[in-house]
Amino acid sequence: MSKILILAEHDGDTLNPGTAKAVSCAQAITAHGGGDVDILVLGDGIDGVAAQASALQGVNAVLATNAPHLAAPLAANHGPELAAAADGYSHVLAPSSTYGKDVLPHAAALMGVNALSDIMAVDGERAFKRPVYAGNAIVDVSVPEGAVIAGTTRSASWSAAGEGGSGAVQDRAAACEAAAHTRYVGLEGAGGDRPDLQTAPVVVSGGRALGSAENFDLIYGLADKLGAAVGASRAAVDAGYVPNDMQVGQTGKIISPELYLAFGISGAIQHLTGIKDAGTIVAVNKDADAPIFEVADIGLVGDLFTVIPEFEQQLS
Amino acid sequence: MKILVGIKRAVDYNVRVRVKSDGSGVETDGVKMSVNPFDEIALEEALRLKEAGKADEVIVVSIGPGDVQQQLRTGLAMGADRAIQVEAGDTLQPLTVAQVFKALAEREGAGIVFLGKQAIDDDSNQVGQMTAALWGRPQATFASKVSLNGETATVTREVDAGLETIEIDLPAVITSDLRLNEPRFVKLPDIMKAKRKPLDVIALDELGGVVGVAPEAGHHAPPEPRGRGIMVDDTAALVAELKNRGLV
Ligand SMILES: Cc1cc2nc3c(=O)[nH]c(=O)nc-3n(C[C@H](O)[C@H](O)[C@H](O)COP(=O)(O)OP(=O)(O)OC[C@H]3O[C@@H](n4cnc5c(N)ncnc54)[C@H](O)[C@@H]3O)c2cc1C
Ligand SMILES: Nc1ncnc2c1ncn2[C@@H]1O[C@H](COP(=O)(O)O)[C@@H](O)[C@H]1O
C-alpha cells in the first residue's frame, strides 16, 4: 500500500499541468498494491489552486498551506515545508520542472533520503525507469525497503489525470518558519499570448540558422498561423535571438507535442532529448546530412528562408 | 573568501553514448572523459570572482576514484589554486556527494560552494539542492548571472517561466546554468604549471561516508528507436503530407 504526496506547481492562480501528470505517475504506483494520492499546495491565497487540485481524478485529499513566506516559490521555504508535510508518506513526488527540481531534492536531503529524477515509467511500488546520459540510456532503478521514495516525474512521459475528482481540501498550517537568508526579488517572464511551450500540441522551433532576433519573426509568423508555441535550440538562445525559456532540450524543456517543426536546427543529441516524445517531427535543414533527419518523420532539404514563406502560402 | 567548485568526471558531451550489450551500464571503455560542462562553467565563474578581487582562493573538488585527478588537473590548469580528491567509488548517490560538500564547506570555511546544475551522466540535478539543505544555507540553482555585494549575492536563475532573481546571504550554494559564462581555454604553459599545484587526497570516511539508502540501478536499455521517416522534395509536398496526416 502506498501513500503518496505530490507537491503541486502553480503560479498563484492556476495549477500547472505538470501536477496532473504527476498524479498519473502516482496512480501507476498505486496500481501495484493500492494506496492514496494526496496533493500539497504551498502558497499564499491559493484556495483557487487547491480547488483545481481537488478536481483531479484520483486525488484523495488536498493539503493547502497558506502563509506569506510561501508566496514566492523559494526552495529555502518550500523545501523544508515539503519535508515536514511528507511525514507518514511512502512516496513524495513533484513535477520535473525547474520548480520541482529545485525543491524536491532539497526536501529529500532534509528527510535523509536519496531522490530519483525524471521518473518516466513505473514497474512496481518501488521500481521505476528513468533516463540518463541525455536519454541515451533508460535505467531500471529500485529503491530498497526502508526508505521513503522521493522523485520528480518526467512530464513528457505522462498524460494528465482527468478532471471530475472530488478530493477533500484540508487546511494545513505551515510547519516551518520563513528562511531569512534567501529573499525573492522578482520574475522577468517573457509572457506573451502564444500557447505554452510545454503543453501546446504544435511547436515551431528555430535554430542558429535564423541568424538574428529579427529573422526569428519568420518562426513566430508561422507559429501564429498554426496556433503553435515557439521553441528554439540552445544556439538560438545563446545568440540572443530568443529568451531562455524557449530552449528545448536536455537542459531546456522536454516537450511532447503532437507536431514538432524544426527549422535550421542541426539535431545535436542534447536538442533531440527534448523532442523524442513528439508525435511527428518535421525537419527543414539545408544540409542533407544534418543529424536531425535521422529522427525526423518528414524531412525537407531546403533553405528555411524560402520554405517558411511558401509554407504559409500553401496553408492559406 | 574561499570558493569550492565541484568537478565531476563525465563522458564527454560529444560522445555518442552506447548501452553495453548486456545492459549492465553504458560503454565507457576507450571513451573520452571530460569535466562535466556545467562544472567548467561553475569554475570559470569562480575564477572570474577571484580575478575581480571578490574571492581569495578557488579549490576544485572531485569525489571518485583515482581517475578523477585528471579532471582536477584540468581545473588547476584553468586557474584553480588547489585541488581535493575525495577517494570513493564511481557510483555515488547525490546525497552522499552533498554530504561531502557540506563537510568540506565547513572544514574549509567556504563562502560559496559552486556546482554545476546537473551532471550530464546521471542527469540528476540534485547535489546543489541537497548540499544547501544539509548545510542549512541558501541555494541559488540554475544561475545565469551572479553578482556579489559583500555578504550577499544577487543571482538570476533560469526557470521555466523566464528569469527569476533572488538575493541570498553568504555562505551559499550556487549551481551554474549554461549561459552564466563561456569557460576559458586551457593553455599549454598552464598545464605545466598545474602539475605543481597541490592536490590532496581525503578518504570518504573522513567526511562522513555514504549516507542514505541507495537506489539500485539495474538493467540499462537504449531508448525506443525513432526511425528515420520520409524525405519530401519541396514545400508543397511537405504541406500535402501534413494535411494528409491531418496534422495541419
Ligand atoms: C551540456 C550541454 C547541454 C546542452 N543542452 C542543450 C539543449 O537543452 N538544447 C539545445 O538545443 N542544445 C543544447 N546544447 C547545445 C547542442 O549541443 C548544440 O550546440 C545546439 O543544439 C545547436 O543548435 P543549432 O542546431 O541551432 O545550431 P547548429 O548546430 O549550428 O545548426 C544549425 C543548422 O542550421 C542549418 N542551416 C543553416 N542555414 C540554413 C538555412 N538557411 N535553412 C535551413 N537550414 C539552415 C545548418 O545546416 C545546421 O544544421 C547543449 C550542449 C551542452 C554541452
Ligand atoms: N562525484 C562528484 N565529484 C564532484 N562533484 C560532483 C560529483 N557529483 C556531482 N557533483 C557536482 O554536483 C553537480 C550536480 O550533479 P548531479 O546532481 O549529480 O546532477 C555537478 O555538476 C557537480 O558540480
XYZ file of C-alpha atoms in Angstrom, chain A residues 9 73-75 97-99 101-103 105-106 108-110 112-118 130-147 180-190 198 202 226 234 237-238 244-245 247 250-251 253 258-259 261 269-270 275-282 284 291 293-301 307 310-311 314-315, chain B residues 11 13-19 26 28 38 41 93-96 117-127 129-134 136-142 152 154 157-169 177-179 211-224 226-239 241-243 245 247-248:
184
model
C 3.148 23.507 -9.043
C 8.416 29.605 -4.938
C 11.673 29.643 -2.953
C 13.261 26.273 -2.230
C 10.040 21.364 -13.859
C 12.596 23.903 -12.690
C 10.417 24.359 -9.574
C 13.834 20.108 -9.442
C 14.719 22.987 -7.152
C 12.504 21.956 -4.248
C 15.960 17.280 -3.784
C 16.157 19.885 -1.020
C 14.703 14.734 0.177
C 18.019 15.703 1.777
C 16.198 17.048 4.836
C 17.692 11.878 4.704
C 16.709 10.028 1.552
C 18.055 9.849 -1.978
C 15.900 11.070 -4.828
C 15.066 9.854 -8.329
C 14.944 12.440 -11.097
C 12.637 12.255 -14.112
C 14.458 6.949 -15.668
C 16.641 8.396 -18.427
C 20.373 9.005 -18.028
C 23.042 10.342 -20.417
C 20.641 12.784 -22.070
C 18.152 9.987 -22.668
C 20.662 7.743 -24.433
C 20.025 5.073 -21.845
C 16.982 4.166 -19.817
C 17.824 2.597 -16.482
C 15.716 0.446 -14.168
C 16.031 1.654 -10.587
C 14.555 0.160 -7.479
C 14.534 1.606 -4.005
C 15.106 -0.930 -1.206
C 12.555 -1.163 1.608
C 13.105 1.177 4.481
C 13.431 4.474 2.652
C 15.737 34.799 6.474
C 18.797 34.020 4.359
C 17.010 33.942 0.985
C 14.907 36.741 -0.500
C 12.777 36.709 -3.615
C 13.368 39.715 -5.860
C 11.218 39.022 -8.897
C 10.450 37.212 -12.108
C 11.032 38.570 -15.566
C 8.744 36.465 -17.692
C 8.747 36.511 -21.432
C 5.205 22.631 -22.561
C 2.065 22.077 -32.106
C -0.595 27.234 -36.912
C 20.345 26.436 -27.327
C 19.040 31.289 -27.172
C 22.757 31.796 -26.558
C 15.944 31.317 -22.310
C 12.509 29.938 -21.502
C 15.083 26.447 -25.103
C 18.409 18.259 -22.210
C 18.909 21.445 -20.264
C 12.326 21.982 -21.799
C 1.762 16.114 -31.465
C 3.681 18.022 -34.137
C 8.606 21.552 -36.727
C 21.881 14.956 -29.104
C 21.105 17.497 -26.374
C 11.758 16.235 -28.624
C 11.967 12.432 -28.660
C 8.415 12.101 -27.390
C 6.866 14.292 -30.075
C 4.199 12.609 -32.215
C 5.528 13.786 -35.570
C 8.839 15.548 -36.137
C 9.294 17.688 -39.224
C 13.798 21.575 -42.603
C 21.539 14.541 -37.829
C 16.968 13.878 -40.365
C 17.801 10.641 -38.525
C 14.825 11.205 -36.242
C 12.533 13.274 -38.447
C 9.291 11.688 -39.634
C 9.161 14.118 -42.533
C 12.315 15.806 -43.754
C 12.888 18.503 -46.332
C 16.314 19.604 -47.519
C 10.441 27.246 -47.233
C 5.998 29.012 -49.143
C 4.650 27.006 -46.227
C 0.272 26.767 -49.042
C -1.595 26.786 -45.760
C 31.710 11.078 -20.531
C 29.343 15.639 -24.194
C 30.314 14.989 -27.834
C 30.416 11.215 -27.371
C 27.512 9.172 -28.672
C 26.808 7.139 -25.587
C 26.001 3.465 -26.149
C 24.427 0.954 -23.802
C 26.921 2.307 -20.739
C 32.990 3.738 -21.063
C 28.352 22.728 -16.161
C 31.150 26.982 -16.181
C 24.454 8.942 -4.933
C 23.852 12.700 -4.913
C 23.022 12.617 -1.186
C 26.465 11.261 -0.356
C 23.270 22.399 -12.153
C 23.479 18.842 -13.377
C 25.939 16.109 -14.201
C 25.431 15.029 -17.799
C 25.901 11.346 -16.979
C 23.290 10.706 -14.288
C 21.349 13.888 -15.179
C 20.245 14.042 -11.540
C 20.268 17.784 -10.900
C 20.256 17.236 -7.134
C 23.622 17.748 -5.451
C 19.954 21.488 -3.607
C 20.893 18.678 -1.222
C 24.111 20.391 -0.161
C 22.212 23.574 0.686
C 19.619 21.615 2.672
C 22.195 19.658 4.695
C 21.337 24.896 6.203
C 22.452 27.611 3.788
C 20.782 29.300 0.759
C 20.624 27.647 -2.654
C 20.644 29.547 -5.924
C 20.254 26.925 -8.625
C 20.350 27.316 -12.446
C 25.167 38.806 -0.082
C 22.163 38.552 -6.266
C 18.050 31.967 -12.291
C 16.822 30.358 -15.497
C 13.387 28.957 -14.665
C 10.565 27.634 -16.842
C 8.690 30.932 -16.669
C 11.663 33.146 -17.543
C 14.368 34.732 -15.405
C 13.954 34.794 -11.646
C 16.108 36.928 -9.388
C 16.837 36.132 -5.763
C 19.102 37.588 -3.137
C 20.983 35.273 -0.812
C 23.248 35.638 2.200
C 23.347 27.094 -15.934
C 24.745 27.190 -19.477
C 24.521 30.906 -20.080
C 24.576 8.321 3.581
C 21.039 7.236 2.771
C 19.634 4.048 1.257
C 20.963 3.904 -2.305
C 18.514 3.183 -5.107
C 19.753 0.127 -7.003
C 20.435 0.672 -10.674
C 19.583 -2.414 -12.689
C 19.225 -3.038 -16.369
C 20.137 -0.298 -18.876
C 18.340 -0.198 -22.205
C 18.719 2.025 -25.229
C 15.761 4.364 -25.724
C 12.955 3.321 -28.052
C 12.794 6.728 -33.515
C 13.228 5.522 -37.029
C 14.105 7.655 -39.994
C 10.934 8.823 -41.722
C 10.387 10.027 -45.260
C 12.030 12.833 -47.213
C 9.924 15.145 -49.344
C 11.134 17.189 -52.298
C 9.593 20.592 -51.774
C 7.380 22.720 -49.561
C 4.220 21.761 -51.460
C 4.903 18.085 -50.808
C 5.611 18.826 -47.150
C 2.333 20.650 -46.615
C 1.937 15.275 -46.399
C 0.998 17.160 -43.213
C -2.546 17.699 -44.480
C -1.846 13.032 -41.889
C -1.667 17.496 -38.736
C -2.370 20.953 -40.171
